[in-house]
Every structure is written in C-alpha cells, then in structure tokens.
Tab-separated table of C-alpha atoms in Angstrom:
chain	number	residue	atom	x	y	z
A	1	UNK	CA	-4.328	148.347	30.536
A	2	UNK	CA	-2.158	150.691	32.929
A	3	UNK	CA	-2.107	150.959	36.519
A	4	UNK	CA	-3.084	154.506	36.726
A	5	UNK	CA	-5.849	155.299	34.081
A	6	UNK	CA	-4.942	158.108	31.567
A	7	UNK	CA	-7.328	161.731	31.940
A	8	UNK	CA	-10.531	160.888	31.090
A	9	UNK	CA	-10.930	157.321	32.199
A	10	UNK	CA	-13.359	156.835	34.700
A	11	UNK	CA	-11.821	154.268	37.489
A	12	UNK	CA	-14.897	153.530	39.052
A	13	UNK	CA	-15.873	150.260	37.180
A	14	UNK	CA	-13.855	146.955	37.066
A	15	UNK	CA	-12.891	145.733	34.424
A	16	UNK	CA	-15.060	143.489	32.296
A	17	UNK	CA	-12.698	140.529	31.872
A	18	UNK	CA	-9.502	139.105	31.140
A	19	UNK	CA	-8.876	136.678	28.391
A	20	UNK	CA	-9.131	133.116	29.193
A	21	UNK	CA	-5.702	132.121	28.347
A	22	UNK	CA	-3.308	132.643	31.214
A	23	UNK	CA	-4.020	133.454	34.417
A	24	UNK	CA	-1.146	135.876	35.348
A	25	UNK	CA	1.484	137.503	33.541
A	26	UNK	CA	4.273	135.200	33.678
A	27	UNK	CA	8.049	136.527	34.266
A	28	UNK	CA	10.219	137.008	30.927
A	29	UNK	CA	12.194	134.225	30.094
A	30	UNK	CA	16.133	134.205	29.759
A	31	UNK	CA	16.754	136.717	27.009
A	32	UNK	CA	13.223	138.245	27.060
A	33	UNK	CA	13.055	141.860	28.251
A	34	UNK	CA	9.968	143.159	29.953
A	35	UNK	CA	8.252	146.557	28.814
A	36	UNK	CA	5.595	148.385	29.806
A	37	UNK	CA	3.564	150.496	27.330
A	38	UNK	CA	5.294	153.882	28.453
A	39	UNK	CA	8.658	152.355	28.448
A	40	UNK	CA	7.852	151.523	24.839
A	41	UNK	CA	6.875	154.680	24.228
A	42	UNK	CA	10.088	156.597	25.828
A	43	UNK	CA	12.224	154.380	24.227
A	44	UNK	CA	10.449	155.277	20.741
A	45	UNK	CA	10.755	158.699	21.098
A	46	UNK	CA	14.491	158.409	21.789
A	47	UNK	CA	15.158	155.930	19.028
A	48	UNK	CA	12.541	155.954	16.306
A	49	UNK	CA	14.325	156.535	13.530
A	50	UNK	CA	11.316	158.617	11.456
A	51	UNK	CA	11.248	160.296	14.902
A	52	UNK	CA	14.947	161.610	14.716
A	53	UNK	CA	14.591	161.975	10.856
A	54	UNK	CA	11.580	164.685	11.969
A	55	UNK	CA	13.468	166.581	14.062
A	56	UNK	CA	16.406	167.338	12.320
A	57	UNK	CA	13.797	169.530	10.024
A	58	UNK	CA	12.885	171.935	12.628
A	59	UNK	CA	16.867	172.823	12.663
A	60	UNK	CA	17.155	172.618	9.245
A	61	UNK	CA	14.567	175.496	8.844
A	62	UNK	CA	16.407	177.516	11.342
A	63	UNK	CA	19.553	177.093	9.154
A	64	UNK	CA	17.051	178.815	6.343
A	65	UNK	CA	15.963	181.358	8.501
A	66	UNK	CA	19.894	182.637	9.173
A	67	UNK	CA	20.145	182.439	5.434
A	68	UNK	CA	17.622	184.658	5.270
A	69	UNK	CA	18.865	187.239	7.459
A	70	UNK	CA	22.380	187.235	5.797
A	71	UNK	CA	20.389	189.891	3.072
A	72	UNK	CA	21.136	192.332	6.010
A	73	UNK	CA	24.757	191.533	6.294
A	74	UNK	CA	26.692	194.926	5.072
A	75	UNK	CA	29.338	193.906	2.577
A	76	UNK	CA	32.764	195.830	3.242
A	77	UNK	CA	34.976	196.308	-0.143
A	78	UNK	CA	38.562	197.706	-0.239
A	79	UNK	CA	40.365	198.390	-3.903
A	80	UNK	CA	44.033	199.896	-3.939
A	81	UNK	CA	45.257	201.457	-7.667
A	82	UNK	CA	48.727	202.151	-8.229
A	83	UNK	CA	49.227	204.053	-11.890
A	84	UNK	CA	52.578	204.907	-13.807
A	85	UNK	CA	52.477	207.251	-16.756
A	86	UNK	CA	54.865	209.241	-19.155
A	87	UNK	CA	53.636	212.270	-20.539
A	88	UNK	CA	55.882	213.526	-23.555
A	89	UNK	CA	56.435	217.506	-24.455
A	90	UNK	CA	54.283	218.709	-27.109
A	91	UNK	CA	54.131	221.851	-29.141
A	92	UNK	CA	50.816	223.717	-29.188
A	93	UNK	CA	50.814	225.489	-32.333
A	94	UNK	CA	48.018	227.615	-31.296
A	95	UNK	CA	49.610	229.791	-28.371
A	96	UNK	CA	53.014	229.179	-30.054
A	97	UNK	CA	54.432	227.025	-26.987
A	98	UNK	CA	56.009	223.870	-25.940
A	99	UNK	CA	53.743	221.971	-23.079
A	100	UNK	CA	56.569	220.363	-21.158
A	101	UNK	CA	56.294	216.550	-20.294
A	102	UNK	CA	56.025	214.577	-16.990
A	103	UNK	CA	56.502	211.509	-15.001
A	104	UNK	CA	53.960	210.584	-12.575
A	105	UNK	CA	52.930	208.229	-10.267
A	106	UNK	CA	49.467	208.199	-8.530
A	107	UNK	CA	48.174	205.727	-5.795
A	108	UNK	CA	44.664	205.575	-5.095
A	109	UNK	CA	42.624	203.812	-2.468
A	110	UNK	CA	38.765	203.122	-2.060
A	111	UNK	CA	37.036	201.741	0.684
A	112	UNK	CA	33.131	201.408	1.541
A	113	UNK	CA	30.500	199.907	3.344
A	114	UNK	CA	27.358	199.263	2.019
A	115	UNK	CA	24.101	197.420	2.848
A	116	UNK	CA	20.570	197.100	3.481
A	117	UNK	CA	18.396	198.173	6.622
A	118	UNK	CA	15.449	196.713	7.749
A	119	UNK	CA	13.191	199.666	6.606
A	120	UNK	CA	14.099	198.728	3.413
A	121	UNK	CA	16.497	201.228	2.858
A	122	UNK	CA	20.311	201.327	1.074
A	123	UNK	CA	22.944	202.914	2.371
A	124	UNK	CA	26.407	203.363	1.029
A	125	UNK	CA	29.084	204.795	3.663
A	126	UNK	CA	32.765	205.180	2.539
A	127	UNK	CA	35.696	206.456	1.246
A	128	UNK	CA	34.726	206.962	-1.838
A	129	UNK	CA	38.341	208.422	-3.133
A	130	UNK	CA	41.952	209.099	-1.819
A	131	UNK	CA	44.647	209.866	-4.712
A	132	UNK	CA	48.288	210.967	-3.975
A	133	UNK	CA	49.921	212.019	-7.555
A	134	UNK	CA	53.694	212.646	-7.397
A	135	UNK	CA	56.318	213.178	-9.890
A	136	UNK	CA	58.417	215.354	-12.231
A	137	UNK	CA	57.866	218.061	-15.049
A	138	UNK	CA	60.719	219.369	-17.576
A	139	UNK	CA	59.699	222.453	-18.190
A	140	UNK	CA	63.626	223.188	-18.607
A	141	UNK	CA	66.803	221.596	-18.313
A	142	UNK	CA	66.040	220.831	-14.718
A	143	UNK	CA	63.072	218.731	-13.449
A	144	UNK	CA	61.077	219.955	-11.336
A	145	UNK	CA	59.490	217.348	-9.199
A	146	UNK	CA	55.409	217.689	-7.806
A	147	UNK	CA	53.108	216.125	-5.642
A	148	UNK	CA	49.283	216.467	-4.456
A	149	UNK	CA	46.851	214.747	-3.004
A	150	UNK	CA	42.937	214.759	-2.844
A	151	UNK	CA	40.451	212.692	-1.121
A	152	UNK	CA	36.593	212.463	-0.310
A	153	UNK	CA	34.266	210.571	1.583
A	154	UNK	CA	30.168	210.364	1.365
A	155	UNK	CA	27.188	208.832	3.273
A	156	UNK	CA	24.411	208.197	0.626
A	157	UNK	CA	20.553	206.660	1.450
A	158	UNK	CA	17.621	205.624	-0.629
A	159	UNK	CA	14.631	204.750	1.092
A	160	UNK	CA	11.779	203.370	-0.780
A	161	UNK	CA	8.244	205.605	0.387
A	162	UNK	CA	5.871	203.537	-1.469
A	163	UNK	CA	6.917	200.205	-2.922
A	164	UNK	CA	9.278	198.058	-0.677
A	165	UNK	CA	8.467	200.820	2.418
A	166	UNK	CA	6.178	198.360	4.613
A	167	UNK	CA	7.292	194.623	2.867
A	168	UNK	CA	9.934	193.878	1.010
A	169	UNK	CA	11.222	190.320	-0.221
A	170	UNK	CA	14.159	190.035	2.351
A	171	UNK	CA	11.477	190.763	5.370
A	172	UNK	CA	8.646	188.722	3.415
A	173	UNK	CA	11.211	185.702	3.494
A	174	UNK	CA	12.532	186.591	7.111
A	175	UNK	CA	8.521	186.477	8.404
A	176	UNK	CA	8.008	183.471	6.189
A	177	UNK	CA	11.204	181.800	7.615
A	178	UNK	CA	9.776	182.193	11.089
A	179	UNK	CA	6.622	180.407	10.131
A	180	UNK	CA	8.096	177.765	8.142
A	181	UNK	CA	9.627	177.161	11.753
A	182	UNK	CA	6.583	176.787	13.101
A	183	UNK	CA	5.508	174.185	11.064
A	184	UNK	CA	8.457	171.927	10.939
A	185	UNK	CA	7.752	172.010	14.749
A	186	UNK	CA	4.169	170.940	14.347
A	187	UNK	CA	5.367	168.431	11.893
A	188	UNK	CA	7.781	166.762	14.536
A	189	UNK	CA	4.728	166.935	16.608
A	190	UNK	CA	2.507	165.287	14.573
A	191	UNK	CA	5.061	162.228	13.648
A	192	UNK	CA	5.682	161.832	17.400
A	193	UNK	CA	1.750	161.270	17.874
A	194	UNK	CA	1.855	159.504	15.236
A	195	UNK	CA	4.767	157.175	16.191
A	196	UNK	CA	3.315	157.263	19.185
A	197	UNK	CA	-0.286	156.012	18.367
A	198	UNK	CA	1.930	153.092	16.121
A	199	UNK	CA	3.653	152.197	18.924
A	200	UNK	CA	0.931	151.772	21.064
A	201	UNK	CA	-1.259	149.614	18.848
A	202	UNK	CA	1.285	147.559	17.953
A	203	UNK	CA	1.950	147.006	21.645
A	204	UNK	CA	-1.700	145.560	21.959
A	205	UNK	CA	-1.224	143.568	18.923
A	206	UNK	CA	1.992	142.167	20.510
A	207	UNK	CA	-0.004	141.170	23.968
A	208	UNK	CA	-3.207	139.521	21.516
A	209	UNK	CA	-0.662	137.727	19.972
A	210	UNK	CA	0.912	136.331	22.975
A	211	UNK	CA	-2.811	135.714	24.360
A	212	UNK	CA	-3.627	134.058	20.779
A	213	UNK	CA	-0.210	131.417	21.560
A	214	UNK	CA	-1.773	130.608	24.815
A	215	UNK	CA	-5.380	130.320	23.554
A	216	UNK	CA	-3.939	127.591	20.477
A	217	UNK	CA	-1.869	126.050	23.038
A	218	UNK	CA	-4.858	125.409	25.084
A	219	UNK	CA	-7.182	124.064	22.007
A	220	UNK	CA	-3.873	121.725	21.091
A	221	UNK	CA	-4.144	120.274	24.845
A	222	UNK	CA	-7.559	119.743	24.830
A	223	UNK	CA	-7.766	117.889	21.282
A	224	UNK	CA	-4.625	116.124	22.492
A	225	UNK	CA	-6.292	114.858	25.641
A	226	UNK	CA	-9.823	113.648	23.804
A	227	UNK	CA	-7.660	111.995	21.384
A	228	UNK	CA	-5.735	110.263	24.537
A	229	UNK	CA	-9.734	109.463	25.924
A	230	UNK	CA	-10.754	108.694	22.271
A	231	UNK	CA	-8.149	105.682	21.820
A	232	UNK	CA	-8.711	104.408	24.974
A	233	UNK	CA	-12.217	103.787	24.280
A	234	UNK	CA	-11.637	102.572	20.701
A	235	UNK	CA	-9.044	100.125	22.296
A	236	UNK	CA	-12.057	98.843	24.730
A	237	UNK	CA	-14.540	98.595	21.873
A	238	UNK	CA	-16.558	101.737	23.154
A	239	UNK	CA	-16.077	103.867	20.110
A	240	UNK	CA	-15.692	103.416	16.737
A	241	UNK	CA	-12.240	103.748	15.037
A	242	UNK	CA	-13.523	106.979	12.918
A	243	UNK	CA	-13.766	108.689	16.126
A	244	UNK	CA	-10.351	108.276	16.524
A	245	UNK	CA	-9.651	109.665	13.350
A	246	UNK	CA	-11.410	112.633	13.807
A	247	UNK	CA	-9.868	113.515	17.278
A	248	UNK	CA	-6.500	112.983	15.505
A	249	UNK	CA	-7.424	115.448	12.601
A	250	UNK	CA	-7.894	117.932	15.421
A	251	UNK	CA	-4.866	117.628	17.217
A	252	UNK	CA	-3.150	118.114	13.595
A	253	UNK	CA	-5.457	121.147	12.779
A	254	UNK	CA	-4.885	122.812	16.142
A	255	UNK	CA	-0.915	122.303	15.874
A	256	UNK	CA	-1.465	124.341	12.322
A	257	UNK	CA	-2.803	126.447	14.275
A	258	UNK	CA	-0.331	126.870	16.961
A	259	UNK	CA	2.403	126.976	14.296
A	260	UNK	CA	0.741	130.191	12.656
A	261	UNK	CA	0.079	132.138	15.478
A	262	UNK	CA	3.603	131.520	16.956
A	263	UNK	CA	4.631	132.956	13.425
A	264	UNK	CA	2.423	135.608	13.941
A	265	UNK	CA	3.935	136.742	17.698
A	266	UNK	CA	7.322	136.672	16.058
A	267	UNK	CA	6.112	139.258	12.856
A	268	UNK	CA	4.050	141.160	15.892
A	269	UNK	CA	7.794	140.928	17.960
A	270	UNK	CA	9.596	142.357	15.015
A	271	UNK	CA	6.986	145.566	14.179
A	272	UNK	CA	7.479	146.447	17.579
A	273	UNK	CA	11.077	146.439	17.495
A	274	UNK	CA	11.171	148.099	14.603
A	275	UNK	CA	9.345	151.246	15.894
A	276	UNK	CA	11.407	151.335	19.211
A	277	UNK	CA	15.087	150.833	17.764
A	278	UNK	CA	17.246	152.615	15.940
A	279	UNK	CA	19.964	149.612	15.444
A	280	UNK	CA	17.417	146.448	14.780
A	281	UNK	CA	20.439	144.456	15.153
A	282	UNK	CA	21.316	145.391	18.421
A	283	UNK	CA	18.142	143.508	19.711
A	284	UNK	CA	19.315	140.495	18.576
A	285	UNK	CA	17.270	137.682	19.690
A	286	UNK	CA	15.905	139.543	22.433
A	287	UNK	CA	12.163	139.030	22.939
A	288	UNK	CA	9.620	142.191	24.488
A	289	UNK	CA	7.620	140.680	26.890
A	290	UNK	CA	4.635	142.941	27.337
A	291	UNK	CA	4.721	143.603	31.648
A	292	UNK	CA	0.658	144.802	31.284
A	293	UNK	CA	-2.536	142.812	30.574
A	294	UNK	CA	-5.624	143.586	27.821
A	295	UNK	CA	-8.029	145.449	30.346
A	296	UNK	CA	-11.598	147.589	29.295
A	297	UNK	CA	-11.811	150.199	31.527
A	298	UNK	CA	-15.071	152.389	30.760
A	299	UNK	CA	-14.130	155.981	29.199
A	300	UNK	CA	-16.420	159.113	29.281
A	301	UNK	CA	-16.977	159.612	25.325
A	302	UNK	CA	-18.715	163.141	24.173
A	303	UNK	CA	-18.404	163.891	20.664
A	304	UNK	CA	-18.170	167.327	20.955
A	305	UNK	CA	-15.240	167.512	23.578
A	306	UNK	CA	-13.671	165.441	21.156
A	307	UNK	CA	-14.448	167.232	18.258
A	308	UNK	CA	-13.189	170.783	20.396
A	309	UNK	CA	-10.123	168.813	21.081
A	310	UNK	CA	-9.457	167.694	17.811
A	311	UNK	CA	-10.309	171.292	16.306
A	312	UNK	CA	-7.621	172.932	18.718
A	313	UNK	CA	-4.720	170.177	19.153
A	314	UNK	CA	-4.238	168.746	16.005
A	315	UNK	CA	-0.850	169.744	14.910
A	316	UNK	CA	-1.513	168.902	11.614
A	317	UNK	CA	-4.440	171.260	11.125
A	318	UNK	CA	-2.663	173.821	13.011
A	319	UNK	CA	0.265	173.240	10.235
A	320	UNK	CA	-2.592	174.390	7.686
A	321	UNK	CA	-3.389	177.910	9.730
A	322	UNK	CA	0.361	178.648	10.228
A	323	UNK	CA	0.590	178.376	6.215
A	324	UNK	CA	-2.443	180.571	5.819
A	325	UNK	CA	-0.407	182.952	7.968
A	326	UNK	CA	2.519	182.483	5.352
A	327	UNK	CA	-0.298	183.226	2.507
A	328	UNK	CA	-1.113	186.262	4.383
A	329	UNK	CA	2.573	187.778	4.400
A	330	UNK	CA	3.171	186.819	0.779
A	331	UNK	CA	-0.060	188.422	-0.121
A	332	UNK	CA	0.872	191.604	1.442
A	333	UNK	CA	4.236	191.462	-0.418
A	334	UNK	CA	2.404	191.175	-3.441
A	335	UNK	CA	-0.049	193.640	-2.845
A	336	UNK	CA	2.600	196.080	-2.039
A	337	UNK	CA	4.514	195.512	-5.136
A	338	UNK	CA	1.729	197.075	-7.049
A	339	UNK	CA	2.867	200.339	-5.954
A	340	UNK	CA	5.155	202.990	-8.019
A	341	UNK	CA	8.423	202.878	-6.891
A	342	UNK	CA	9.068	206.523	-5.081
A	343	UNK	CA	12.729	206.297	-3.435
A	344	UNK	CA	14.020	209.499	-1.227
A	345	UNK	CA	17.471	209.525	-2.341
A	346	UNK	CA	20.226	211.940	-0.275
A	347	UNK	CA	23.807	211.750	0.117
A	348	UNK	CA	26.205	213.792	2.290
A	349	UNK	CA	30.101	214.074	1.143
A	350	UNK	CA	33.211	215.515	2.104
A	351	UNK	CA	36.421	216.757	0.407
A	352	UNK	CA	40.280	217.140	0.859
A	353	UNK	CA	43.005	218.364	-1.092
A	354	UNK	CA	46.726	218.961	-0.046
A	355	UNK	CA	50.241	217.921	-1.159
A	356	UNK	CA	50.240	214.609	0.742
A	357	UNK	CA	47.740	212.168	1.903
A	358	UNK	CA	47.564	213.661	5.624
A	359	UNK	CA	46.495	217.086	4.140
A	360	UNK	CA	43.717	215.492	2.233
A	361	UNK	CA	42.403	213.514	5.131
A	362	UNK	CA	42.784	216.458	7.231
A	363	UNK	CA	40.468	218.479	4.837
A	364	UNK	CA	38.368	215.639	5.139
A	365	UNK	CA	38.179	215.374	8.700
A	366	UNK	CA	37.789	218.977	9.516
A	367	UNK	CA	35.014	219.310	6.950
A	368	UNK	CA	36.460	222.089	4.930
A	369	UNK	CA	34.347	221.349	1.433
A	370	UNK	CA	31.132	219.593	2.400
A	371	UNK	CA	28.530	218.586	-0.144
A	372	UNK	CA	25.070	217.546	-0.340
A	373	UNK	CA	22.182	216.076	-1.974
A	374	UNK	CA	18.445	215.449	-2.000
A	375	UNK	CA	16.098	214.159	-4.287
A	376	UNK	CA	13.882	211.610	-5.602
A	377	UNK	CA	13.481	208.634	-7.813
A	378	UNK	CA	10.124	207.630	-9.653
A	379	UNK	CA	9.330	204.792	-11.772
A	380	UNK	CA	6.452	202.625	-12.530
A	381	UNK	CA	5.781	200.293	-15.487
A	382	UNK	CA	3.275	201.213	-18.231
A	383	UNK	CA	1.144	197.931	-17.661
A	384	UNK	CA	2.487	196.413	-14.391
A	385	UNK	CA	1.039	193.236	-15.575
A	386	UNK	CA	3.717	191.203	-13.707
A	387	UNK	CA	2.813	192.460	-10.398
A	388	UNK	CA	-1.086	192.525	-10.940
A	389	UNK	CA	-0.901	188.753	-11.958
A	390	UNK	CA	1.550	187.692	-9.006
A	391	UNK	CA	-0.846	189.565	-6.832
A	392	UNK	CA	-3.902	187.706	-8.503
A	393	UNK	CA	-2.117	183.773	-8.195
A	394	UNK	CA	-1.159	184.642	-4.610
A	395	UNK	CA	-5.149	185.601	-3.707
A	396	UNK	CA	-6.097	182.556	-5.568
A	397	UNK	CA	-3.547	180.400	-3.650
A	398	UNK	CA	-4.940	182.227	-0.376
A	399	UNK	CA	-8.506	180.737	-1.553
A	400	UNK	CA	-7.062	177.157	-2.235
A	401	UNK	CA	-5.746	176.815	1.323
A	402	UNK	CA	-8.841	178.218	3.140
A	403	UNK	CA	-10.509	175.337	1.086
A	404	UNK	CA	-7.730	173.046	2.147
A	405	UNK	CA	-8.387	174.269	6.044
A	406	UNK	CA	-12.295	174.079	6.369
A	407	UNK	CA	-11.686	169.962	4.364
A	408	UNK	CA	-9.110	168.773	7.327
A	409	UNK	CA	-11.530	170.213	9.608
A	410	UNK	CA	-14.213	168.200	8.115
A	411	UNK	CA	-12.000	165.395	7.906
A	412	UNK	CA	-10.874	165.627	11.649
A	413	UNK	CA	-14.508	165.818	12.353
A	414	UNK	CA	-15.422	162.655	10.157
A	415	UNK	CA	-12.304	160.911	11.787
A	416	UNK	CA	-13.492	161.559	15.397
A	417	UNK	CA	-17.258	160.494	14.707
A	418	UNK	CA	-15.813	157.456	13.437
A	419	UNK	CA	-13.367	156.659	16.076
A	420	UNK	CA	-15.501	157.248	18.863
A	421	UNK	CA	-18.532	155.230	17.547
A	422	UNK	CA	-15.990	152.400	16.808
A	423	UNK	CA	-14.556	152.382	20.564
A	424	UNK	CA	-18.274	152.798	21.966
A	425	UNK	CA	-18.895	149.409	19.549
A	426	UNK	CA	-15.690	147.568	20.782
A	427	UNK	CA	-16.632	148.442	24.577
A	428	UNK	CA	-20.152	146.789	24.025
A	429	UNK	CA	-18.353	143.761	22.122
A	430	UNK	CA	-16.211	143.000	25.530
A	431	UNK	CA	-19.440	142.044	27.049
A	432	UNK	CA	-20.917	139.779	24.329
A	433	UNK	CA	-17.648	137.971	23.530
A	434	UNK	CA	-16.929	137.301	27.269
A	435	UNK	CA	-20.734	135.872	27.775
A	436	UNK	CA	-20.016	134.044	24.541
A	437	UNK	CA	-16.623	132.558	25.867
A	438	UNK	CA	-18.470	131.559	29.520
A	439	UNK	CA	-21.619	129.830	27.355
A	440	UNK	CA	-18.904	127.981	25.191
A	441	UNK	CA	-16.889	126.657	28.322
A	442	UNK	CA	-20.147	125.469	29.705
A	443	UNK	CA	-21.359	123.483	26.767
A	444	UNK	CA	-17.819	121.955	26.149
A	445	UNK	CA	-17.714	120.708	29.840
A	446	UNK	CA	-21.472	119.366	29.660
A	447	UNK	CA	-20.771	117.831	26.250
A	448	UNK	CA	-17.497	116.302	27.749
A	449	UNK	CA	-19.827	114.444	30.608
A	450	UNK	CA	-22.471	113.419	27.855
A	451	UNK	CA	-19.257	111.542	25.810
A	452	UNK	CA	-18.101	110.310	29.261
A	453	UNK	CA	-21.541	108.664	29.833
A	454	UNK	CA	-21.624	107.552	26.085
A	455	UNK	CA	-24.740	109.968	25.522
A	456	UNK	CA	-22.753	112.140	22.899
A	457	UNK	CA	-20.323	111.908	19.861
A	458	UNK	CA	-17.029	112.599	19.525
A	459	UNK	CA	-17.492	114.831	16.877
A	460	UNK	CA	-20.098	116.973	18.717
A	461	UNK	CA	-17.116	117.633	21.372
A	462	UNK	CA	-14.691	118.318	18.688
A	463	UNK	CA	-16.890	120.898	17.622
A	464	UNK	CA	-18.126	122.915	20.535
A	465	UNK	CA	-13.833	122.634	21.277
A	466	UNK	CA	-13.558	124.535	17.986
A	467	UNK	CA	-16.455	126.822	19.049
A	468	UNK	CA	-14.678	127.811	22.496
A	469	UNK	CA	-11.114	128.537	20.744
A	470	UNK	CA	-13.003	130.710	18.797
A	471	UNK	CA	-14.674	132.232	21.559
A	472	UNK	CA	-11.675	133.282	23.566
A	473	UNK	CA	-9.801	134.499	20.518
A	474	UNK	CA	-12.935	136.668	20.195
A	475	UNK	CA	-12.381	137.632	23.538
A	476	UNK	CA	-9.151	139.124	23.491
A	477	UNK	CA	-9.298	140.355	20.143
A	478	UNK	CA	-12.565	142.665	21.674
A	479	UNK	CA	-10.379	143.686	24.361
A	480	UNK	CA	-7.078	144.657	22.060
A	481	UNK	CA	-9.631	146.271	19.468
A	482	UNK	CA	-11.081	148.490	22.411
A	483	UNK	CA	-7.877	149.628	23.471
A	484	UNK	CA	-6.335	150.185	19.732
A	485	UNK	CA	-9.601	152.022	19.444
A	486	UNK	CA	-9.044	154.800	22.439
A	487	UNK	CA	-5.491	154.754	20.985
A	488	UNK	CA	-7.246	155.757	17.547
A	489	UNK	CA	-9.531	158.319	18.868
A	490	UNK	CA	-6.754	160.013	21.183
A	491	UNK	CA	-4.716	160.301	18.086
A	492	UNK	CA	-7.846	161.910	15.915
A	493	UNK	CA	-8.086	164.191	18.885
A	494	UNK	CA	-4.619	165.221	19.044
A	495	UNK	CA	-4.651	164.424	22.612
A	496	UNK	CA	-2.353	160.883	22.585
A	497	UNK	CA	0.401	162.861	23.983
A	498	UNK	CA	-1.474	163.938	26.855
A	499	UNK	CA	-3.022	160.785	27.399
A	500	UNK	CA	0.339	159.027	28.151
A	501	UNK	CA	1.739	162.252	29.906
A	502	UNK	CA	4.251	162.617	27.112
A	503	UNK	CA	4.980	166.670	26.867
A	504	UNK	CA	7.422	167.751	23.506
A	505	UNK	CA	9.146	171.255	24.195
A	506	UNK	CA	10.130	172.637	20.394
A	507	UNK	CA	13.264	175.483	20.848
C-alpha cells in the first residue's frame, strides 16, 4: 500500500501481486488531484463535518463545568431605605400626661456578601443594618431637634457535619462535569478513528473502482478484437455468421459492464469527497486520483496481542469506564444523603450607636459591643424514603453500567477475532486469485491459438474471455478487501491512528 509500512508490518516479503490492469500509475489528467492515503486522512481530520461537529462537544462540556462552578460565586446585596413618619401628640390617661408628637426621617443601609464554600458551608458577611434617624419633637411650644444612629455588622457560618460534609450536590456536579469532559474527548477520539477507517476503506474502494474500469476496458478491447477477427473469418467463409453475432453480443455486454463500472467509479469518488470536505461544491468537477497502488504485505497477526490493544485503547470502552467513575460519584452523594442533617452554626457580630453615622461606624470598628453565638441544628426525615430509594436506584444504575461494560468488552473481543480471521482469509485469497488470473490468461492465449488454427470455436474463446475478466476482478477485489480488513482490524483494536501516525491531543 504505502511506501513505509505501518507498525507491525513485516517488510521482508515482497508484494504478492499487483492487479493485471494498468502496469503503472498514470499521471493525473487535467482537473484531477492525486492524493495519497495519508493526505486524505489529513484532509478528513481538518474538514470532515462529523469530526468538526464532534470537536464542539468538549467545548460545550467545559462551559457546562464553568456553569457548575458558578455555584461557588458569592452574591453581593445592597439595600437602601428612606422612611419619613409623623407621630401626633397623644394623651396617656394612665399617667395623666400628654405625650408629645414628633416628625422623623431615617436612612437605613444594608449590605452583605453570602455564598457557599467548597466544604459545603454557607457564609454570610455584611453590614446587617446602619440606620440614621433624625427629626423634631414637640414637647413645648418650641420644637426640639434630635438625631441618632445605630448599626451592626455580622459574620455567620453554617457548616454541615454529616450530610453534605464530604460531598454535596455542587461538588458532585463539579466532579461529574470533569468526567463529562473526559467522555466528550473520548467520543471525539472514537469519531476520528471511525472517520479515519471510513476514509481508508473509501480510498481502497476508489482504487478498486479505477482498476475495475481498467479491467472492463481490457475486456471490451478483447471482445472488439475478436469481433473484428470473426468478421474477417466470416467474410472469407472460414466461420459461420452465428459466431460473428455471438462476438457482437459479447462486445455489447462488455460495453454495458464498462458503463456500469464508470458509474460505480463516480459514486466512489463522491463518497471519498464527502468524507474529505466541508465544502462539497468546492471540489466541483475535480477528480481524485489515488497515488498509491493496491499491494499486500504480510502482517504479523496475534489474537492475544490484538485483544490487549483493543481492551486498553478502544475509546468507546474507556468512555464506559469513565461513566462508571461518574456513577461512583453519584453513588457516594446518594449514600451521603442517607445521613441526618447536623449543621454547626456560629456567628460573630459588632454593634455601634451614636448621634451620627460616623459614631455608629466608629463603634463597630472599635468593637465596642461585640456579640457571638454558636449552636447546632439537627434534622432527619422520619421515613427518609426519598433518600433510600434514590440510593437504591443509583446502585441498580451502577450494576447496569457494569454489565454494559462487560458486554462491551466481550463485543470488542468478538469484533477483533472476526476482523483478524477475515484479514487472514483475505491474505490467503490473494494468492489463490493471482494464480486463477494467471491460469485464465494462459487458457485464453492457448484457446485463441487453437481458434486461429481452426481447432476451436468463437463461443469457447468468448467464455474464456469472460473467465479472465472475472479472474482479474477477483484478484483486485482480494487485494482491496485485504487492505480494508487490515483497516477494520486496526479500528477494532483502537490502533488505527497509531497505524497512520496520527496524534490527537485533547485540551
């Protein structure tokens, strides 16, 4: 296939055969673009739409993780209130005195910062109140102005001691989000591997389709030459007209086969273009010409080694491993939710009073009147049914994932086993089809000589021509299928990128 054999290929044996169609790769015609398999893979990694779509998913998961971290962002609040009130004079009969009225205004400021710590603790820091009251009292005929200020600051903390201590919902979502990024990157690797395999198979299909056209052209040339010879023999009376009609029928059949092979070639062209491009129209009428030939190099195949590679490297299996890790996190959280709610609470506050704002703030800063509190809050649902059933369901989900993982392992081993046996069978088939083609060529050559000497019939020669065409197609088909089966085996092992020396680096 390629000039440099991929890892694991034994370079000692020579290629078994090259198809009997073109003897050498022809230079591309105008409007054609010669591409090697490696160039096709590089184009696909850059432009394939499935790959480009899959590349967005890790970015989306990173945004999702950032959204989860937003749960730790503190929230700042500020409130201002202005109050204006008038209290009329009232007579208190119990003391037989008139209580003077007043007019007052007040300005109140409240500011605070609250949030959640990674330990699960809730905190609240702030100026809980700063009020300045001022106005006028009317004890006599002459009003008496007044002004007073008071304020307080407080720091409060509530720390879980059982439920939500080691893990809470925010921490669970953070850890699960990190695993989701890994899953998306593994899904991207899996998609790239599968696209690489599709490109490789499409490349070999395109080579086969081009070789098929060449074989059909040769078959048509043989049929046309025999028809011309038969016409000459009929003209001189050495052959019956029926033989000429048989040759004409053969020419028409071979021309139909050539048209069908050309249509297949066009379809294979479009398939490969679609895999390589995100702008199909941009390729226009450009034709892809493979710059490589179908060859068969013996590859050392070992089932145990392939199994080891597949179970260690397959991204889809590693995805299931990360999903199991995700489920372990969920299980830990749900187990923690079975515990009672026991929270330690504490607070520390400062109070300041005075005639003006500055007096109240000065009292707070000097800690003239400190106060603190400490306590505990205990709560527990009497049945706790929701937590128990949630935990049991998560256990069942974990068992299901474990079984899915075992099933995936078994499926990978079966897939590798089948792919390896297919590669071995296709390699053996190449030698058989090569010999069959050589025998068909020899048989046709001998029969043509007998026909020239009048010892055979046109019907037999036509049959041997068809046999040779089939043998040539079987040979190039065996070469194509062998290379495709090696690609399928590499995909099953998870080593297809390594095989083509392609590296992907997740962020």
